[in-house]
Short mmCIF file of C-alpha atoms and ligand atoms in Angstrom, two decimals:
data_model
loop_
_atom_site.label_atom_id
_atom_site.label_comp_id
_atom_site.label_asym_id
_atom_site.label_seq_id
_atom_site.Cartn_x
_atom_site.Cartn_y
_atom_site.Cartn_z
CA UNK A 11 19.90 -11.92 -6.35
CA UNK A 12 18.88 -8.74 -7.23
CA UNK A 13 16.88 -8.31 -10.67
CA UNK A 14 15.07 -5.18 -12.88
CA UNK A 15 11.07 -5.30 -12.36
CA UNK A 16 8.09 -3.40 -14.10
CA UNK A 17 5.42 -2.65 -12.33
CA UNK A 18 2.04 -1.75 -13.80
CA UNK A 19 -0.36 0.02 -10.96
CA UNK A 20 2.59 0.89 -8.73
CA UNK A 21 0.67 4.03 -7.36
CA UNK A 22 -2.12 1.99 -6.28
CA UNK A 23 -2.60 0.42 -2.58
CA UNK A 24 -1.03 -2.96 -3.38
CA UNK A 25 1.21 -1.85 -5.84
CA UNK A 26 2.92 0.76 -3.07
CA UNK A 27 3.35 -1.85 -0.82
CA UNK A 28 4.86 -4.20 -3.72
CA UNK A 29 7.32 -1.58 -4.44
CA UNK A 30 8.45 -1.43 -1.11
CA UNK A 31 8.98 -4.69 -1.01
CA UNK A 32 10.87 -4.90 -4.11
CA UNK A 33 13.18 -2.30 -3.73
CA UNK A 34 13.53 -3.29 -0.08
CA UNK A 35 14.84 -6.32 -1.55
CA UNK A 36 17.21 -4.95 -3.66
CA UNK A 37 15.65 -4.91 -6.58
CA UNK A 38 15.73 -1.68 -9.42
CA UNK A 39 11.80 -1.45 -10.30
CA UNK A 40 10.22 0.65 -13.57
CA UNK A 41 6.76 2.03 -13.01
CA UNK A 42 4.30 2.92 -15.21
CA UNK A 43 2.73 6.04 -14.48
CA UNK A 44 -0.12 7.80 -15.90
CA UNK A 45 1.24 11.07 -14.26
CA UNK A 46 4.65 10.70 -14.07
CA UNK A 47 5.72 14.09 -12.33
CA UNK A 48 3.99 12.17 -9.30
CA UNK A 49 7.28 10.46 -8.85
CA UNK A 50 8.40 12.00 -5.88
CA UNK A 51 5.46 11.54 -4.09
CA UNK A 52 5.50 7.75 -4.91
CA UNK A 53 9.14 7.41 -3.54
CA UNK A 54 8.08 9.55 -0.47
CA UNK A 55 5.42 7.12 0.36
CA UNK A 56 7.39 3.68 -1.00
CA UNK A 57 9.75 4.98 1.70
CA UNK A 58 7.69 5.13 4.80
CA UNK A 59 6.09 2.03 4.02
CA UNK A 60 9.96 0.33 4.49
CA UNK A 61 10.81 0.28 0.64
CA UNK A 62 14.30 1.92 -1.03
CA UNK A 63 12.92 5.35 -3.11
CA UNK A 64 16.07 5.28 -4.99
CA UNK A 65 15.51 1.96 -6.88
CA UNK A 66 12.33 3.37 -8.18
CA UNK A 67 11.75 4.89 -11.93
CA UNK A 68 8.94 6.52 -13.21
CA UNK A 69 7.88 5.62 -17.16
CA UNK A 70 5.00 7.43 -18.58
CA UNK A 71 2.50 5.27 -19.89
CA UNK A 72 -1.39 3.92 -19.72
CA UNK A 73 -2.44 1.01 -20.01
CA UNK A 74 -5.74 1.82 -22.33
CA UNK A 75 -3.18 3.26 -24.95
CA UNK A 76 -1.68 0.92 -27.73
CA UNK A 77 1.70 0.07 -26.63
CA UNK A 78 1.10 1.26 -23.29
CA UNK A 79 1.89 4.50 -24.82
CA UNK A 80 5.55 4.10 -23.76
CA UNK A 81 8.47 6.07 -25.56
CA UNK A 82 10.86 3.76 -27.39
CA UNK A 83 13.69 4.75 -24.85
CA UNK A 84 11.07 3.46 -22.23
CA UNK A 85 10.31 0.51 -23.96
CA UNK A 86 14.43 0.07 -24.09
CA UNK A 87 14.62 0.03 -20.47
CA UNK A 88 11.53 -2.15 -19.72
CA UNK A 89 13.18 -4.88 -22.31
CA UNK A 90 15.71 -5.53 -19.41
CA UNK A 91 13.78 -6.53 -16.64
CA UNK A 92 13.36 -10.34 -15.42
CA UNK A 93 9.43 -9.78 -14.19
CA UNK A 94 6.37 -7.72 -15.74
CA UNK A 95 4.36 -7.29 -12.61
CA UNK A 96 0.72 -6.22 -13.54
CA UNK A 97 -1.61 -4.72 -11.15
CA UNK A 98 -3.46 -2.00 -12.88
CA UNK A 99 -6.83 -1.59 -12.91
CA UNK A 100 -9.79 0.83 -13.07
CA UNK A 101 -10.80 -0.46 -9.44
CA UNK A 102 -14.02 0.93 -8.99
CA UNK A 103 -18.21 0.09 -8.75
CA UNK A 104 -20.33 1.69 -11.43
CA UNK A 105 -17.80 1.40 -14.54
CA UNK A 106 -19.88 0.51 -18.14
CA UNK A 107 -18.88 -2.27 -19.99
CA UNK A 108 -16.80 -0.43 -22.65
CA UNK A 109 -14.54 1.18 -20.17
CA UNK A 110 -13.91 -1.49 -18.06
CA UNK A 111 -12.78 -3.30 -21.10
CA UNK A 112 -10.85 -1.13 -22.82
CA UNK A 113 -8.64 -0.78 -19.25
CA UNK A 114 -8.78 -3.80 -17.80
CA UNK A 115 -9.18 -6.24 -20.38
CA UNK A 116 -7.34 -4.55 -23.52
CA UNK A 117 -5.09 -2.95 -20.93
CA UNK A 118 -4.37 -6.24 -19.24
CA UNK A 119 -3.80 -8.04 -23.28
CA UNK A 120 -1.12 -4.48 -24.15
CA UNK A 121 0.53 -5.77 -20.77
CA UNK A 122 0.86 -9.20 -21.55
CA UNK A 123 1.67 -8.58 -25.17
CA UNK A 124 4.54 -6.66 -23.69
CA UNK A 125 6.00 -9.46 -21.76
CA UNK A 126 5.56 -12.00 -24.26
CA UNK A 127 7.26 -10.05 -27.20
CA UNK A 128 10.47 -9.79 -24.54
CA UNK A 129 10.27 -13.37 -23.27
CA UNK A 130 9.68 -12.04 -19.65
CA UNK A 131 7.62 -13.53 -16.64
CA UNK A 132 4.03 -11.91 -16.20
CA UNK A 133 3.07 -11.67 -12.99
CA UNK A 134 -1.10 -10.81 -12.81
CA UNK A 135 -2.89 -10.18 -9.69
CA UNK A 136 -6.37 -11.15 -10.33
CA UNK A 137 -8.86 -11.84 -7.77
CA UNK A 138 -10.30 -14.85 -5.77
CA UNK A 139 -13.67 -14.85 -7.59
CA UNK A 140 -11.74 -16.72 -9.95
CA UNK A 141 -11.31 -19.45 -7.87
CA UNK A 142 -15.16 -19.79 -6.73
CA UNK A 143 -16.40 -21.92 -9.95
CA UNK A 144 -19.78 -22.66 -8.25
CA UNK A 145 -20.06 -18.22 -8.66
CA UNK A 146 -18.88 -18.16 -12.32
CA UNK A 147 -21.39 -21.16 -13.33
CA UNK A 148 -23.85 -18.85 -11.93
CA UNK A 149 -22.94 -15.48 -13.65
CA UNK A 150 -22.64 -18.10 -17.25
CA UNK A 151 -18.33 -17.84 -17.11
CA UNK A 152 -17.71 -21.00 -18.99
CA UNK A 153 -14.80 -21.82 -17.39
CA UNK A 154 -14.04 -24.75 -19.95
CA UNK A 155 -14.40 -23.02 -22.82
CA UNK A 156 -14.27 -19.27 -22.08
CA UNK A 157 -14.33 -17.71 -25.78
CA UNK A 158 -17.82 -19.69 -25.66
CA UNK A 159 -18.99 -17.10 -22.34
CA UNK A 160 -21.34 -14.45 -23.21
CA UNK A 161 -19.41 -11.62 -21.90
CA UNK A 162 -22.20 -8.88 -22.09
CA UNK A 163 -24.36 -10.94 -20.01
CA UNK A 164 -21.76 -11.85 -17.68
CA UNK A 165 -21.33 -7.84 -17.18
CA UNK A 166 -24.76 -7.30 -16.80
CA UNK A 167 -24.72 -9.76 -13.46
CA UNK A 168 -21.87 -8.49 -12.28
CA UNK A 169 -21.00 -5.20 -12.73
CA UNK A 170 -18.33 -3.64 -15.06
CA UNK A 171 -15.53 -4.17 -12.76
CA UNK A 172 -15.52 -7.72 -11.77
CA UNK A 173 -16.98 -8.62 -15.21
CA UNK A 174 -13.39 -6.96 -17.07
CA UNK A 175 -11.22 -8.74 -14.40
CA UNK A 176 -12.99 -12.40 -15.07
CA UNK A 177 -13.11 -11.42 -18.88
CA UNK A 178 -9.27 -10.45 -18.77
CA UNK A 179 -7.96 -13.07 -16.73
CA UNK A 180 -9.20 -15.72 -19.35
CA UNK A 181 -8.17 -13.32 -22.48
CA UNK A 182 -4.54 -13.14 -20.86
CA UNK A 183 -4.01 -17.01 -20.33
CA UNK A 184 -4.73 -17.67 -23.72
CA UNK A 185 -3.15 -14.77 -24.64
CA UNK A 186 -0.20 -15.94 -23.24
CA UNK A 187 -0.82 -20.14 -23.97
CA UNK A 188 -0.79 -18.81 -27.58
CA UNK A 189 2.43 -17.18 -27.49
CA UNK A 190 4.17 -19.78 -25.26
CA UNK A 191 5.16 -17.37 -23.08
CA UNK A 192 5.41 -17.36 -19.08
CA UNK A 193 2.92 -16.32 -16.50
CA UNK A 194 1.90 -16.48 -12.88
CA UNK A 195 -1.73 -15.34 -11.34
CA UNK A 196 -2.00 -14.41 -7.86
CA UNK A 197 -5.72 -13.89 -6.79
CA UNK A 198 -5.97 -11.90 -3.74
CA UNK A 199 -8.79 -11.89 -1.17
CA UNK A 200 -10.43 -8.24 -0.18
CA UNK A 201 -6.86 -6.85 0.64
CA UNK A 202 -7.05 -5.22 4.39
CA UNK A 203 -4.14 -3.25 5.65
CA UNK A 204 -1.04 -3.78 6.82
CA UNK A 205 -0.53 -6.00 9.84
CA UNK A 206 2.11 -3.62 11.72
CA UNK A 207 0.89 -0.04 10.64
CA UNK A 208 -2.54 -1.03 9.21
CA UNK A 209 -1.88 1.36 6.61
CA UNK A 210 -4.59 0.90 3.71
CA UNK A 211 -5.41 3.36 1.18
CA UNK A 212 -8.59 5.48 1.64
CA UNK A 213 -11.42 4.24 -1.39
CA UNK A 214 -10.44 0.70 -0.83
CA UNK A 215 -13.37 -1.98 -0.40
CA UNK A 216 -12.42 -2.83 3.23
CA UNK A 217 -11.43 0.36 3.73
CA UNK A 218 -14.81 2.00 2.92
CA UNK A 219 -16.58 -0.74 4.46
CA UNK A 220 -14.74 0.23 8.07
CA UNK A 221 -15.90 3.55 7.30
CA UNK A 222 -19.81 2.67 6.38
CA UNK A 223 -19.88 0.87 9.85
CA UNK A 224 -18.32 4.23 11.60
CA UNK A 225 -20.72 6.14 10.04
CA UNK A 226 -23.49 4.07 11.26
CA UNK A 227 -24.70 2.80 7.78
CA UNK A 228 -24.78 -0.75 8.45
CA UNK A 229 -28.34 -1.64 9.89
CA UNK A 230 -28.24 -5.29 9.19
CA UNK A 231 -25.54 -8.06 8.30
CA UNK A 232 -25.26 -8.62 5.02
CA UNK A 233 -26.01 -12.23 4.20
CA UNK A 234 -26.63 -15.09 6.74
CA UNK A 235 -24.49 -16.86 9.77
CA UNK A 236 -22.69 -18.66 6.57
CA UNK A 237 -21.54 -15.87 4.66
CA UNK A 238 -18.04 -14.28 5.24
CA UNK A 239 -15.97 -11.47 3.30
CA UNK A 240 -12.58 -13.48 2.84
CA UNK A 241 -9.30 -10.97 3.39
CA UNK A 242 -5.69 -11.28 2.98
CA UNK A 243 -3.41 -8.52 4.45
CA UNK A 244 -1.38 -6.37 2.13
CA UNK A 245 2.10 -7.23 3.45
CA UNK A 246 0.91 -11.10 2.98
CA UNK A 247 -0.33 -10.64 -0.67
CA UNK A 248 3.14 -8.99 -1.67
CA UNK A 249 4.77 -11.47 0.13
CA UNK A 250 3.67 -14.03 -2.03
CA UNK A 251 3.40 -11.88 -5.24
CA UNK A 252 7.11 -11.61 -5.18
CA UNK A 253 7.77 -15.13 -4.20
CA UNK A 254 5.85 -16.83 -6.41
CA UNK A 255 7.53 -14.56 -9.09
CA UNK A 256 10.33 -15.14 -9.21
CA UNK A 257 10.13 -18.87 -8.70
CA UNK A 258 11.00 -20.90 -12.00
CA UNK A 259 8.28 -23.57 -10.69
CA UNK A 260 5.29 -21.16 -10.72
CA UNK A 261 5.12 -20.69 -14.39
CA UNK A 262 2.06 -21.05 -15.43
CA UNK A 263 0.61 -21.54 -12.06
CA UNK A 264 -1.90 -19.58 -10.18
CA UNK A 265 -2.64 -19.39 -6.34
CA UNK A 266 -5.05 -17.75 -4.36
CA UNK A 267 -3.61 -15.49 -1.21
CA UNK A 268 -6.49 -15.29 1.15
CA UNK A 269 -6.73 -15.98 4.84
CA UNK A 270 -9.64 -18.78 5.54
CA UNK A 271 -9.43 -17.95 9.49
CA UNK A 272 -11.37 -15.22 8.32
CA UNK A 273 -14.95 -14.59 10.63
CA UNK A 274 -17.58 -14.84 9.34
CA UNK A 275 -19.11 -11.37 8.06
CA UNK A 276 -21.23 -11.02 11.78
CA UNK A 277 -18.04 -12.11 13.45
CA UNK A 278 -16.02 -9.15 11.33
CA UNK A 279 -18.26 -6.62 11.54
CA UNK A 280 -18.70 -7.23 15.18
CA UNK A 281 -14.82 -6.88 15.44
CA UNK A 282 -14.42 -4.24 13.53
CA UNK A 283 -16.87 -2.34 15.97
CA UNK A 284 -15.60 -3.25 18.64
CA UNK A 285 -12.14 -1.09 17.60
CA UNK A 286 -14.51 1.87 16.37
CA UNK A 287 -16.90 1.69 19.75
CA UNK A 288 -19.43 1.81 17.88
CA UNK A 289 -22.65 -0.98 17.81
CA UNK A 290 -22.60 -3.72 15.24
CA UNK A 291 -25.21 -4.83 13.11
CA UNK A 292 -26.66 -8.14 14.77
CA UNK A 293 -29.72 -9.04 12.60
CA UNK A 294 -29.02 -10.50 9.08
CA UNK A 295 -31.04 -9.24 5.45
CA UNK A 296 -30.62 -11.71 2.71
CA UNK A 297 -28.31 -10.82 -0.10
CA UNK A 298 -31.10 -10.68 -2.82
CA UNK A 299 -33.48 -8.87 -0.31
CA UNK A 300 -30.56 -5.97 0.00
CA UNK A 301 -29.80 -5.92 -3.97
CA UNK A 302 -33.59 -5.12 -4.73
CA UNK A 303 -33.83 -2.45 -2.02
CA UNK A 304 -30.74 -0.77 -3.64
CA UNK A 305 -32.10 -0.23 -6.68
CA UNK A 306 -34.64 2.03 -4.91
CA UNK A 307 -33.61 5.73 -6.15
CA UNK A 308 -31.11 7.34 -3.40
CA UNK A 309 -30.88 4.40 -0.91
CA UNK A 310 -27.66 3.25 -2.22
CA UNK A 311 -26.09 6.56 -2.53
CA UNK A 312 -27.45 7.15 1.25
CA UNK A 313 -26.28 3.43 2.62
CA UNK A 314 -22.94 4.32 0.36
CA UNK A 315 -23.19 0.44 -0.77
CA UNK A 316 -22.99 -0.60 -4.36
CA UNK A 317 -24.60 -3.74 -5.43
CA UNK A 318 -21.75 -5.13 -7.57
CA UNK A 319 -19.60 -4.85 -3.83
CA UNK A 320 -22.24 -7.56 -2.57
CA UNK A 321 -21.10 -10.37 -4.75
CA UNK A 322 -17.79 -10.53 -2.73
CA UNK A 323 -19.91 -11.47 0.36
CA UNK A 324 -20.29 -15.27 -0.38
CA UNK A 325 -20.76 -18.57 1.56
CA UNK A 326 -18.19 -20.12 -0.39
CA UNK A 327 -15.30 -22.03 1.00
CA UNK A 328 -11.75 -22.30 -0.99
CA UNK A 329 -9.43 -25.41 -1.35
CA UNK A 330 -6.55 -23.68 0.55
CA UNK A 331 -4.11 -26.85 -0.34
CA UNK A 332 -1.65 -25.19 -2.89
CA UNK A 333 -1.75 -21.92 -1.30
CA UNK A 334 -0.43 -24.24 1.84
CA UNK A 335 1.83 -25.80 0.05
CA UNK A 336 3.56 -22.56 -1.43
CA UNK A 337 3.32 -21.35 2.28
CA UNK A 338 5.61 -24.13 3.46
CA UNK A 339 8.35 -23.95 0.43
CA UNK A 340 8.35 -19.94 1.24
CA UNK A 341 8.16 -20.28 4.65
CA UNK A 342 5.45 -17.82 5.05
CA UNK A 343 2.40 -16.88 7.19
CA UNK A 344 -0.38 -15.21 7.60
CA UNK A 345 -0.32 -12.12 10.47
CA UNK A 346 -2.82 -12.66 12.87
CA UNK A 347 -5.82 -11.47 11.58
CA UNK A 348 -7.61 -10.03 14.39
CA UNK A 349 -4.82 -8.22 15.30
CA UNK A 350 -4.34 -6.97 11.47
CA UNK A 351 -8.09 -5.90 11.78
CA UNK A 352 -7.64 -3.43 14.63
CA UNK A 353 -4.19 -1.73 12.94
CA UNK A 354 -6.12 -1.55 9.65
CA UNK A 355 -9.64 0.23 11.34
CA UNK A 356 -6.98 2.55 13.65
CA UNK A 357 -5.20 3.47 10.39
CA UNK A 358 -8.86 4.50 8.78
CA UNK A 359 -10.41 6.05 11.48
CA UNK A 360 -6.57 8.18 11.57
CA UNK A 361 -8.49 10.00 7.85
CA UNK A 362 -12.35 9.74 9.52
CA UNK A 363 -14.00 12.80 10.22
CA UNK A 364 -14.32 13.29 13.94
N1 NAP B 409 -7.62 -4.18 -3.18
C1 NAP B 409 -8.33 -5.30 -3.18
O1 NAP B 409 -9.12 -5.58 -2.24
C2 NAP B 409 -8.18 -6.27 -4.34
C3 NAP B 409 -8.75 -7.55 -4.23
C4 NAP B 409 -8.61 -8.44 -5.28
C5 NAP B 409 -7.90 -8.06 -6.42
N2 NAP B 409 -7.37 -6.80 -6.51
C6 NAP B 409 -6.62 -6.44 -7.72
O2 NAP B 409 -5.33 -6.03 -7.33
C7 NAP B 409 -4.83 -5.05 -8.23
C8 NAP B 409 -4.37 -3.82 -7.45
O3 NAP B 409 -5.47 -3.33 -6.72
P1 NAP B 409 -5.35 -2.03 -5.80
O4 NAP B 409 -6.33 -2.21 -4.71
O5 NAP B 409 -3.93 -1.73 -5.50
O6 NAP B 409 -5.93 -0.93 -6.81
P2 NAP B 409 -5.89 0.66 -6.71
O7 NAP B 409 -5.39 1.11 -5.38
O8 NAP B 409 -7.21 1.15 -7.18
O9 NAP B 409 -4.78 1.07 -7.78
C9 NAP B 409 -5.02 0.94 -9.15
C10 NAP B 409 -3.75 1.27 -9.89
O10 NAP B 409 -4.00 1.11 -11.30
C11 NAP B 409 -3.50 2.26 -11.95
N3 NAP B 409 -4.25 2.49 -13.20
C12 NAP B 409 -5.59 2.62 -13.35
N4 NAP B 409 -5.88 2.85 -14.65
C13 NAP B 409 -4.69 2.86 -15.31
C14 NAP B 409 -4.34 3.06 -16.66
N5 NAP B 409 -5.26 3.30 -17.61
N6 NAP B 409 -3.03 2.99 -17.01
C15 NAP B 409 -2.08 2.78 -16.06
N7 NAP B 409 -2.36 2.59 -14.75
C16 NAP B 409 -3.65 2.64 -14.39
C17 NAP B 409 -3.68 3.40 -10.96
O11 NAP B 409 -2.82 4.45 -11.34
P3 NAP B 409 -3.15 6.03 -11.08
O12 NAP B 409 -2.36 6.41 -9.86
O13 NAP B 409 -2.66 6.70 -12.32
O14 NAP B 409 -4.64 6.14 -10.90
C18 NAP B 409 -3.24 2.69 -9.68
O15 NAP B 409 -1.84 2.66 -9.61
C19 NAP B 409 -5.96 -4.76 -9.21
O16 NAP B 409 -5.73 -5.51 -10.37
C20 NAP B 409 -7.20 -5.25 -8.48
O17 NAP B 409 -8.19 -5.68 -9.40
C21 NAP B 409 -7.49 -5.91 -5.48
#
């Protein structure tokens, strides 16, 4: 059955890939573009990654503005579609606490307001710290009783970023219990690239992380022998995005698309450098040890780490069960990851200088 989509972020690395796998499915999809005379690019790109450019619309919009700044004629078209599927985000280390909010965390509340006021499905992507309560305890998320979380200090722990996607991910489900109105959360793992072309946008964490081990910036292993960086590959994640979608069952539901055969971080890094022939790290440097050094003037602008990109290293491990579960009714499975590793660091070192 072929349906209408919207699709917030659909310039972004996940978002291309979920447009090509929308339209490759048949279905007409409305993006929201900041810059919409980027359009043709977009479909350029949707199309070599397998997708159909000519089910693909461009509405001007942005998130931060009230209404998503759409045009009534926009708003017109949106009003038909059967799934509102919302991935933007200012995705990036270093963001204050007012900006962050007003993007992701208003932005993400304009979104849902959007879908609830037209009775349609809201599809978030949020992210697997969500699912790691032991980590939100720690940073004072009061999973519970969110409104009761002290936000600020939350942000102050973590970093503008991840603070604005806990703090929206809580705003939108109440958001959204309040208005009785339908939604489904995927929460990706770091997203690697694809497993056949190991395409992956250049900027992304895993992405820049490949690179930082290329350029000989890794010394040590973040972390110890228990600590791992947990990925999912892109064509996985919009694999179940649009499943779970469109599935009556998932309202309300949330699942977390990660792949736990992931190495531990050693084991990856030792992978990854084995693709880019160059040495891997071998002795470890505790994760606290690593955050003070940073905060010595220039080293993490010379190491190219960020501080707030060390919470994602973790020694947590995730109850996989549902995600199984969904994998079975779907009939879907992870690429093998090693494999997906190699494509992804051949695709990065492809934009490398030599
Ligand atoms: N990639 C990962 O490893 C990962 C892991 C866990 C969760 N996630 C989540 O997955 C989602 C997609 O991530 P991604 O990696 O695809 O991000 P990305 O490549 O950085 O793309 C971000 C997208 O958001 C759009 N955007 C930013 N600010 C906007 C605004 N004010 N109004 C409208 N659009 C705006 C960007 O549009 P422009 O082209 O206009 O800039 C772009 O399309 C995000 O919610 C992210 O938090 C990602």
């Amino acid at each position: 059955m072929s349906v209408e989509c919207f699709v917030t972020g659909g310039s972004g690395f996940v978002g291309q890939h979920l447009l090509a796998r929308l339209t490759a499915t048949g279905h007409k999809t409305w993006v929201l573009m900041r810059s919409p005379e980027n359009i043709e690019r977009l479909r350029e790109q949707v199309g070599r990654l397998g997708g159909n450019p000519a089910s693909i619309h461009a509405v001007e919009g942005d998130i931060s503005r009230e209404g998503l700044g759409l045009s009534e004629a926009d708003r017109q078209c949106v009003s038909s579609v059967a799934v509102v599927f919302h991935l933007a985000a200012q995705f990036t280390w270093g963001l204050t606490m007012e900006r962050a909010r007003e993007v992701n965390v208003q932005g993400a509340l304009r979104v849902a307001r959007l879908a609830a006021s037209q009775h349609i499905r809201l599809l978030m992507v949020g992210g697997y710290m969500l699912q790691n309560l032991t980590h939100l305890a720690h940073v004072g998320v009061d999973v519970e009783c969110p409104e009761n979380t002290n936000w600020p200090l939350v942000y102050e722990r973590v970093g503008g970023y991840e603070g604005s996607k806990l703090e929206s991910h809580f705003a939108v489900i109440r958001y959204m219990q309040e208005a009785d109105a339908d939604y489904t959360i995927v929460h990706p793992a770091t997203v690697c690239g694809h497993s056949e072309s190991g395409h992956i946008l250049e900027g992304q964490p895993l992405a820049e992380l490949i690179r930082n081990l290329a350029q000989g910036r890794f010394k040590a292993v973040p972390g110890s022998a228990r600590h791992w960086l947990p990925v999912v590959s892109v064509d996985y994640l919009v694999t179940m995005i649009t499943c779970v979608a469109f599935d009556p069952s998932m309202a309300n539901r949330q699942v977390l698309a990660l792949n736990e055969g992931t190495p531990n971080l050693q084991r990856m890094l030792a992978q990854l450098a084995t693709t880019l022939e160059v040495k891997a790290p071998r002795r470890h440097v505790a994760i606290g040890l690593l955050k003070w050094l940073l905060t010595i003037p220039g080293l993490a602008a010379r190491f190219a780490i960020s501080t707030e990109s060390l919470n994602f290293i973790q020694t947590q491990r995730f109850d996989m069960n549902y995600s199984k579960q969904l994998e079975r009714k779907y009939q879907l499975t992870h690429p093998d990851l090693a494999r997906t590793l190699e494509k992804t660091v051949r695709y990065v070192k492809g934009y490398l200088p030599n």
